[in-house]
PDB file of C-alpha atoms in Angstrom:
ATOM      1  CA  MET A 968       2.776   5.476 -19.242  1.00  0.00           C
ATOM      2  CA  ASP A 969       4.701   8.055 -17.235  1.00  0.00           C
ATOM      3  CA  MET A 970       7.030   6.804 -14.554  1.00  0.00           C
ATOM      4  CA  PHE A 971       8.036   8.337 -11.250  1.00  0.00           C
ATOM      5  CA  THR A 972      10.639   7.329  -8.698  1.00  0.00           C
ATOM      6  CA  GLY A 973       9.068   8.343  -5.395  1.00  0.00           C
ATOM      7  CA  ILE A 974      11.807  10.912  -4.754  1.00  0.00           C
ATOM      8  CA  ILE A 975       9.867  14.095  -3.964  1.00  0.00           C
ATOM      9  CA  GLU A 976      11.005  17.095  -5.975  1.00  0.00           C
ATOM     10  CA  SER A 977       9.371  19.824  -3.913  1.00  0.00           C
ATOM     11  CA  LEU A 978       6.371  20.753  -1.806  1.00  0.00           C
ATOM     12  CA  GLY A 979       3.377  22.643  -3.154  1.00  0.00           C
ATOM     13  CA  LYS A 980       0.206  24.106  -1.651  1.00  0.00           C
ATOM     14  CA  VAL A 981      -3.403  23.832  -2.708  1.00  0.00           C
ATOM     15  CA  GLU A 982      -4.374  27.264  -3.983  1.00  0.00           C
ATOM     16  CA  SER A 983      -7.981  26.507  -4.878  1.00  0.00           C
ATOM     17  CA  ILE A 984     -10.379  23.593  -5.256  1.00  0.00           C
ATOM     18  CA  SER A 985     -13.375  23.264  -7.534  1.00  0.00           C
ATOM     19  CA  GLN A 986     -15.360  20.239  -6.393  1.00  0.00           C
ATOM     20  CA  ASN A 987     -18.558  18.444  -7.286  1.00  0.00           C
ATOM     21  CA  ALA A 988     -19.926  15.185  -5.913  1.00  0.00           C
ATOM     22  CA  SER A 989     -17.355  12.934  -7.518  1.00  0.00           C
ATOM     23  CA  SER A 990     -14.486  14.915  -9.043  1.00  0.00           C
ATOM     24  CA  LEU A 991     -12.122  17.817  -8.452  1.00  0.00           C
ATOM     25  CA  ALA A 992     -10.174  20.516 -10.232  1.00  0.00           C
ATOM     26  CA  LEU A 993      -7.101  21.587  -8.293  1.00  0.00           C
ATOM     27  CA  ALA A 994      -4.877  24.644  -8.533  1.00  0.00           C
ATOM     28  CA  ILE A 995      -1.535  24.096  -6.823  1.00  0.00           C
ATOM     29  CA  THR A 996       1.304  26.524  -6.155  1.00  0.00           C
ATOM     30  CA  CYS A 997       4.516  24.976  -7.386  1.00  0.00           C
ATOM     31  CA  PRO A 998       8.173  26.096  -7.460  1.00  0.00           C
ATOM     32  CA  PHE A 999       8.700  24.634 -10.944  1.00  0.00           C
ATOM     33  CA  ALA A1000       5.347  25.747 -12.429  1.00  0.00           C
ATOM     34  CA  ALA A1001       7.003  28.015 -15.031  1.00  0.00           C
ATOM     35  CA  GLU A1002       8.858  24.999 -16.462  1.00  0.00           C
ATOM     36  CA  LEU A1003       5.730  22.904 -16.986  1.00  0.00           C
ATOM     37  CA  THR A1004       4.019  22.270 -20.307  1.00  0.00           C
ATOM     38  CA  LEU A1005       0.369  21.547 -21.012  1.00  0.00           C
ATOM     39  CA  GLY A1006      -0.350  17.833 -20.818  1.00  0.00           C
ATOM     40  CA  GLU A1007       2.708  17.106 -18.671  1.00  0.00           C
ATOM     41  CA  SER A1008       2.324  14.703 -15.761  1.00  0.00           C
ATOM     42  CA  VAL A1009       2.945  15.682 -12.154  1.00  0.00           C
ATOM     43  CA  ALA A1010       2.502  13.342  -9.193  1.00  0.00           C
ATOM     44  CA  VAL A1011       0.538  15.111  -6.449  1.00  0.00           C
ATOM     45  CA  ASN A1012       0.796  13.139  -3.210  1.00  0.00           C
ATOM     46  CA  GLY A1013       1.735  10.241  -5.435  1.00  0.00           C
ATOM     47  CA  THR A1014      -1.245  10.627  -7.777  1.00  0.00           C
ATOM     48  CA  CYS A1015      -0.364  11.112 -11.444  1.00  0.00           C
ATOM     49  CA  LEU A1016      -2.254  14.193 -12.687  1.00  0.00           C
ATOM     50  CA  THR A1017      -2.151  16.029 -16.017  1.00  0.00           C
ATOM     51  CA  VAL A1018      -1.341  19.742 -16.184  1.00  0.00           C
ATOM     52  CA  THR A1019      -4.310  21.523 -17.773  1.00  0.00           C
ATOM     53  CA  SER A1020      -2.951  25.073 -17.367  1.00  0.00           C
ATOM     54  CA  HIS A1021      -0.135  26.827 -15.588  1.00  0.00           C
ATOM     55  CA  THR A1022       1.314  30.205 -14.669  1.00  0.00           C
ATOM     56  CA  THR A1023       4.775  31.046 -13.395  1.00  0.00           C
ATOM     57  CA  THR A1024       3.733  30.085  -9.867  1.00  0.00           C
ATOM     58  CA  SER A1025       1.000  27.435 -10.077  1.00  0.00           C
ATOM     59  CA  PHE A1026      -0.671  24.792 -12.216  1.00  0.00           C
ATOM     60  CA  THR A1027      -4.135  23.261 -12.491  1.00  0.00           C
ATOM     61  CA  ALA A1028      -5.153  19.621 -12.883  1.00  0.00           C
ATOM     62  CA  ASP A1029      -8.401  17.697 -13.095  1.00  0.00           C
ATOM     63  CA  VAL A1030      -9.157  14.748 -10.815  1.00  0.00           C
ATOM     64  CA  THR A1031     -11.466  12.135 -12.379  1.00  0.00           C
ATOM     65  CA  PRO A1032     -14.198  10.305 -10.429  1.00  0.00           C
ATOM     66  CA  GLU A1033     -12.083   7.119 -10.334  1.00  0.00           C
ATOM     67  CA  THR A1034      -9.080   9.007  -8.911  1.00  0.00           C
ATOM     68  CA  PHE A1035     -11.391  10.805  -6.482  1.00  0.00           C
ATOM     69  CA  ARG A1036     -12.670   7.458  -5.183  1.00  0.00           C
ATOM     70  CA  ARG A1037      -9.267   5.764  -4.970  1.00  0.00           C
ATOM     71  CA  THR A1038      -7.141   8.490  -3.394  1.00  0.00           C
ATOM     72  CA  SER A1039      -7.036  10.981  -0.543  1.00  0.00           C
ATOM     73  CA  LEU A1040      -7.169  14.007  -2.861  1.00  0.00           C
ATOM     74  CA  GLY A1041     -10.784  14.617  -1.873  1.00  0.00           C
ATOM     75  CA  THR A1042      -9.628  15.366   1.683  1.00  0.00           C
ATOM     76  CA  LEU A1043      -7.416  18.284   0.592  1.00  0.00           C
ATOM     77  CA  SER A1044      -8.399  21.828   1.466  1.00  0.00           C
ATOM     78  CA  HIS A1045      -7.144  25.331   0.716  1.00  0.00           C
ATOM     79  CA  GLY A1046      -3.567  25.637   1.965  1.00  0.00           C
ATOM     80  CA  SER A1047      -2.913  21.877   2.249  1.00  0.00           C
ATOM     81  CA  GLU A1048       0.716  20.984   1.565  1.00  0.00           C
ATOM     82  CA  VAL A1049       1.294  18.326  -1.100  1.00  0.00           C
ATOM     83  CA  ASN A1050       4.275  16.331  -2.335  1.00  0.00           C
ATOM     84  CA  LEU A1051       5.205  17.023  -5.966  1.00  0.00           C
ATOM     85  CA  GLU A1052       7.270  15.053  -8.457  1.00  0.00           C
ATOM     86  CA  ARG A1053       7.537  15.451 -12.205  1.00  0.00           C
ATOM     87  CA  ALA A1054       7.674  12.346 -14.384  1.00  0.00           C
ATOM     88  CA  MET A1055      11.152  10.884 -14.675  1.00  0.00           C
ATOM     89  CA  PRO A1056      13.048  12.028 -17.817  1.00  0.00           C
ATOM     90  CA  ALA A1057      14.520   9.339 -20.067  1.00  0.00           C
ATOM     91  CA  ASN A1058      18.047  10.378 -19.088  1.00  0.00           C
ATOM     92  CA  GLY A1059      17.269  10.799 -15.388  1.00  0.00           C
ATOM     93  CA  ARG A1060      18.682   8.851 -12.468  1.00  0.00           C
ATOM     94  CA  PHE A1061      16.510   6.209 -10.867  1.00  0.00           C
ATOM     95  CA  GLY A1062      16.658   7.174  -7.204  1.00  0.00           C
ATOM     96  CA  GLY A1063      13.685   5.377  -5.631  1.00  0.00           C
ATOM     97  CA  HIS A1064      11.629   2.519  -7.092  1.00  0.00           C
ATOM     98  CA  ILE A1065       9.175   2.083  -9.968  1.00  0.00           C
ATOM     99  CA  VAL A1066       6.197   4.330  -9.179  1.00  0.00           C
ATOM    100  CA  SER A1067       3.381   4.731 -11.720  1.00  0.00           C
ATOM    101  CA  GLY A1068       1.348   7.408  -9.950  1.00  0.00           C
ATOM    102  CA  HIS A1069      -1.685   5.105 -10.128  1.00  0.00           C
ATOM    103  CA  ILE A1070      -2.882   4.835  -6.540  1.00  0.00           C
ATOM    104  CA  ASP A1071      -4.064   1.409  -5.387  1.00  0.00           C
ATOM    105  CA  GLY A1072      -5.992   2.712  -2.388  1.00  0.00           C
ATOM    106  CA  THR A1073      -5.583   4.550   0.880  1.00  0.00           C
ATOM    107  CA  GLY A1074      -4.238   3.785   4.331  1.00  0.00           C
ATOM    108  CA  THR A1075      -4.396   5.434   7.739  1.00  0.00           C
ATOM    109  CA  PHE A1076      -1.431   7.049   9.480  1.00  0.00           C
ATOM    110  CA  LEU A1077      -1.354   5.747  13.064  1.00  0.00           C
ATOM    111  CA  GLY A1078       1.597   7.711  14.430  1.00  0.00           C
ATOM    112  CA  ALA A1079       5.393   7.981  14.457  1.00  0.00           C
ATOM    113  CA  GLU A1080       8.156   7.621  17.007  1.00  0.00           C
ATOM    114  CA  LYS A1081      11.817   8.514  16.883  1.00  0.00           C
ATOM    115  CA  GLU A1082      14.473   5.801  16.910  1.00  0.00           C
ATOM    116  CA  GLY A1083      18.054   6.980  16.516  1.00  0.00           C
ATOM    117  CA  ASN A1084      18.161   9.152  13.408  1.00  0.00           C
ATOM    118  CA  ALA A1085      14.930   7.708  11.979  1.00  0.00           C
ATOM    119  CA  MET A1086      11.224   8.309  12.445  1.00  0.00           C
ATOM    120  CA  ASN A1087       9.296   5.035  12.468  1.00  0.00           C
ATOM    121  CA  MET A1088       5.851   5.550  10.947  1.00  0.00           C
ATOM    122  CA  ALA A1089       2.964   3.116  11.417  1.00  0.00           C
ATOM    123  CA  ILE A1090       0.324   2.692   8.692  1.00  0.00           C
ATOM    124  CA  ARG A1091      -2.861   0.596   8.568  1.00  0.00           C
ATOM    125  CA  VAL A1092      -4.257  -0.735   5.290  1.00  0.00           C
ATOM    126  CA  SER A1093      -6.920  -3.218   4.194  1.00  0.00           C
ATOM    127  CA  PRO A1094      -5.993  -6.867   3.496  1.00  0.00           C
ATOM    128  CA  GLU A1095      -6.572  -6.187  -0.225  1.00  0.00           C
ATOM    129  CA  LEU A1096      -3.626  -3.774  -0.157  1.00  0.00           C
ATOM    130  CA  GLY A1097      -1.802  -5.523   2.646  1.00  0.00           C
ATOM    131  CA  LYS A1098      -1.101  -8.634   0.598  1.00  0.00           C
ATOM    132  CA  PHE A1099       1.309  -6.515  -1.457  1.00  0.00           C
ATOM    133  CA  ILE A1100       3.098  -5.096   1.610  1.00  0.00           C
ATOM    134  CA  ILE A1101       6.268  -7.135   2.077  1.00  0.00           C
ATOM    135  CA  GLU A1102       8.944  -6.635   4.720  1.00  0.00           C
ATOM    136  CA  LYS A1103      11.961  -4.924   3.126  1.00  0.00           C
ATOM    137  CA  GLY A1104       9.893  -4.354  -0.001  1.00  0.00           C
ATOM    138  CA  SER A1105       8.977  -0.991  -1.499  1.00  0.00           C
ATOM    139  CA  VAL A1106       5.840   1.091  -1.018  1.00  0.00           C
ATOM    140  CA  ALA A1107       4.929   4.653  -2.003  1.00  0.00           C
ATOM    141  CA  ILE A1108       3.125   6.652   0.702  1.00  0.00           C
ATOM    142  CA  ASP A1109       1.729   9.939  -0.634  1.00  0.00           C
ATOM    143  CA  GLY A1110       4.187   9.516  -3.492  1.00  0.00           C
ATOM    144  CA  ILE A1111       7.262   8.965  -1.303  1.00  0.00           C
ATOM    145  CA  SER A1112       9.370   5.895  -2.007  1.00  0.00           C
ATOM    146  CA  LEU A1113       9.850   4.061   1.291  1.00  0.00           C
ATOM    147  CA  THR A1114      10.986   0.636   2.478  1.00  0.00           C
ATOM    148  CA  VAL A1115       8.711  -1.519   4.605  1.00  0.00           C
ATOM    149  CA  ALA A1116      10.472  -2.199   7.913  1.00  0.00           C
ATOM    150  CA  ASN A1117       7.929  -4.521   9.536  1.00  0.00           C
ATOM    151  CA  ALA A1118       4.480  -5.859   8.727  1.00  0.00           C
ATOM    152  CA  ASP A1119       1.761  -7.585  10.768  1.00  0.00           C
ATOM    153  CA  TYR A1120      -0.936  -9.432   8.819  1.00  0.00           C
ATOM    154  CA  GLY A1121      -4.402  -9.914  10.264  1.00  0.00           C
ATOM    155  CA  SER A1122      -7.967  -8.712   9.639  1.00  0.00           C
ATOM    156  CA  GLU A1123      -6.189  -5.411   8.993  1.00  0.00           C
ATOM    157  CA  VAL A1124      -2.574  -5.069   7.954  1.00  0.00           C
ATOM    158  CA  LEU A1125      -0.262  -2.869   9.991  1.00  0.00           C
ATOM    159  CA  PHE A1126       3.175  -1.957   8.696  1.00  0.00           C
ATOM    160  CA  SER A1127       5.953   0.449   9.521  1.00  0.00           C
ATOM    161  CA  VAL A1128       8.512   2.408   7.516  1.00  0.00           C
ATOM    162  CA  ALA A1129      11.706   4.032   8.792  1.00  0.00           C
ATOM    163  CA  VAL A1130      12.081   7.587   7.478  1.00  0.00           C
ATOM    164  CA  ILE A1131      15.478   9.292   7.287  1.00  0.00           C
ATOM    165  CA  PRO A1132      15.777  12.927   8.525  1.00  0.00           C
ATOM    166  CA  HIS A1133      16.018  14.433   5.016  1.00  0.00           C
ATOM    167  CA  THR A1134      12.805  12.783   3.813  1.00  0.00           C
ATOM    168  CA  TRP A1135      11.055  13.687   7.075  1.00  0.00           C
ATOM    169  CA  ARG A1136      11.985  17.368   6.661  1.00  0.00           C
ATOM    170  CA  GLU A1137      11.469  17.760   2.921  1.00  0.00           C
ATOM    171  CA  THR A1138       8.057  16.091   2.528  1.00  0.00           C
ATOM    172  CA  THR A1139       4.617  16.258   4.118  1.00  0.00           C
ATOM    173  CA  LEU A1140       5.414  13.367   6.476  1.00  0.00           C
ATOM    174  CA  SER A1141       6.485  15.614   9.357  1.00  0.00           C
ATOM    175  CA  SER A1142       3.119  17.394   9.391  1.00  0.00           C
ATOM    176  CA  MET A1143       0.905  14.293   9.322  1.00  0.00           C
ATOM    177  CA  GLN A1144      -1.722  13.936  12.030  1.00  0.00           C
ATOM    178  CA  GLU A1145      -2.846  10.695  13.639  1.00  0.00           C
ATOM    179  CA  GLY A1146      -5.755   9.251  11.658  1.00  0.00           C
ATOM    180  CA  GLN A1147      -4.826  11.077   8.454  1.00  0.00           C
ATOM    181  CA  ILE A1148      -5.648   9.278   5.202  1.00  0.00           C
ATOM    182  CA  VAL A1149      -2.662   8.638   2.929  1.00  0.00           C
ATOM    183  CA  ASN A1150      -2.314   7.408  -0.640  1.00  0.00           C
ATOM    184  CA  ILE A1151      -0.772   3.966  -1.076  1.00  0.00           C
ATOM    185  CA  GLU A1152       0.834   2.629  -4.232  1.00  0.00           C
ATOM    186  CA  CYS A1153       2.096  -0.914  -3.825  1.00  0.00           C
ATOM    187  CA  ASP A1154       5.108  -2.366  -5.597  1.00  0.00           C
ATOM    188  CA  ALA A1155       4.334  -2.929  -9.286  1.00  0.00           C
ATOM    189  CA  ILE A1156       6.063  -6.298  -9.572  1.00  0.00           C
ATOM    190  CA  GLY A1157       3.917  -7.884  -6.868  1.00  0.00           C
ATOM    191  CA  LYS A1158       0.728  -6.571  -8.478  1.00  0.00           C
ATOM    192  CA  TYR A1159       1.620  -8.017 -11.867  1.00  0.00           C
ATOM    193  CA  VAL A1160       2.498 -11.418 -10.397  1.00  0.00           C
ATOM    194  CA  SER A1161      -0.816 -11.466  -8.497  1.00  0.00           C
ATOM    195  CA  HIS A1162      -2.742 -10.528 -11.644  1.00  0.00           C
ATOM    196  CA  PHE A1163      -1.111 -13.238 -13.765  1.00  0.00           C
ATOM    197  CA  LEU A1164      -1.910 -15.913 -11.177  1.00  0.00           C
ATOM    198  CA  LYS A1165      -5.498 -14.715 -10.733  1.00  0.00           C
ATOM    199  CA  PHE A1166      -6.082 -14.385 -14.479  1.00  0.00           C
ATOM    200  CA  ASP A1167      -4.782 -17.902 -15.090  1.00  0.00           C
ATOM    201  CA  GLY A1168      -7.198 -19.175 -12.444  1.00  0.00           C
ATOM    202  CA  ILE A1169     -10.144 -17.314 -13.961  1.00  0.00           C
ATOM    203  CA  GLN A1170      -9.382 -18.695 -17.431  1.00  0.00           C
ATOM    204  CA  LYS A1171      -9.568 -22.221 -16.025  1.00  0.00           C
ATOM    205  CA  ASN A1172     -12.812 -21.491 -14.171  1.00  0.00           C
ATOM    206  CA  SER A1173     -16.111 -22.352 -15.848  1.00  0.00           C
ATOM    207  CA  GLY A1174     -17.696 -19.252 -14.298  1.00  0.00           C
ATOM    208  CA  THR A1175     -15.644 -16.854 -16.440  1.00  0.00           C
ATOM    209  CA  ASP A1176     -18.608 -15.507 -18.422  1.00  0.00           C
ATOM    210  CA  THR A1177     -20.566 -14.775 -15.236  1.00  0.00           C
ATOM    211  CA  GLU A1178     -17.627 -12.894 -13.705  1.00  0.00           C
ATOM    212  CA  ASN A1179     -17.147 -10.881 -16.892  1.00  0.00           C
ATOM    213  CA  GLN A1180     -20.832  -9.938 -16.924  1.00  0.00           C
ATOM    214  CA  ALA A1181     -20.673  -8.880 -13.268  1.00  0.00           C
ATOM    215  CA  PHE A1182     -17.701  -6.630 -14.069  1.00  0.00           C
ATOM    216  CA  LEU A1183     -19.537  -5.130 -17.036  1.00  0.00           C
ATOM    217  CA  ASP A1184     -22.661  -4.488 -14.952  1.00  0.00           C
ATOM    218  CA  THR A1185     -20.633  -2.726 -12.250  1.00  0.00           C
ATOM    219  CA  PHE A1186     -18.807  -0.621 -14.832  1.00  0.00           C
ATOM    220  CA  MET A1187     -22.033   0.477 -16.522  1.00  0.00           C
ATOM    221  CA  ASN A1188     -23.671   1.335 -13.175  1.00  0.00           C
ATOM    222  CA  ASP A1189     -20.672   3.534 -12.269  1.00  0.00           C
ATOM    223  CA  PHE A1190     -20.717   5.131 -15.728  1.00  0.00           C
ATOM    224  CA  GLU A1191     -24.400   6.026 -15.466  1.00  0.00           C
ATOM    225  CA  ARG A1192     -23.956   7.404 -11.931  1.00  0.00           C
ATOM    226  CA  PHE A1193     -21.277   9.878 -12.970  1.00  0.00           C
ATOM    227  CA  HIS A1194     -22.729  11.009 -16.283  1.00  0.00           C
TER     228      HIS A1194
END
């Protein structure tokens, strides 16, 4: 598995989009395109994508139906700016937090206000994602490693992050519009802990076979729909 840090390397722009009902092929202008290799991973707005071709100025990547459903990539259009980060090299410095590039879901940008040298951004997410949002914990928003400043838990979860001037200038955050959909990747440690606890509970539950069959039925229905 490739690993990212949430420290954005540069901005790119969507050059072209080939789209069908459930998937995409993107071409993105990129300052480091000439250095890429086929099969390399690049996080686009936090979404780990594989380079399928490249020139000296741009690269292409396919977006699978699952990624299309889970992320905001389907909302991109020609000329949209995107955050770009190459996978972390083995000898690289770890500047942010553990980011896999596997998006958990999306949130909604509610607005930002200046406080001192910071811009405080407000984000709304579902309770399913919100349970992993912890005050002073880490979260990746459109691939950017940020620290949760405050969180309010209810039927929807609202949280804020304080963005330093450099990150505000050098990423897509400064151009976000109220109501914009953003990619959310929650902290990996919390997700693993939650999975272990849930899995242990399922193993002790007599309804395990029924739950497994329900999962299989859902998977097969999705498979048939997209093939």
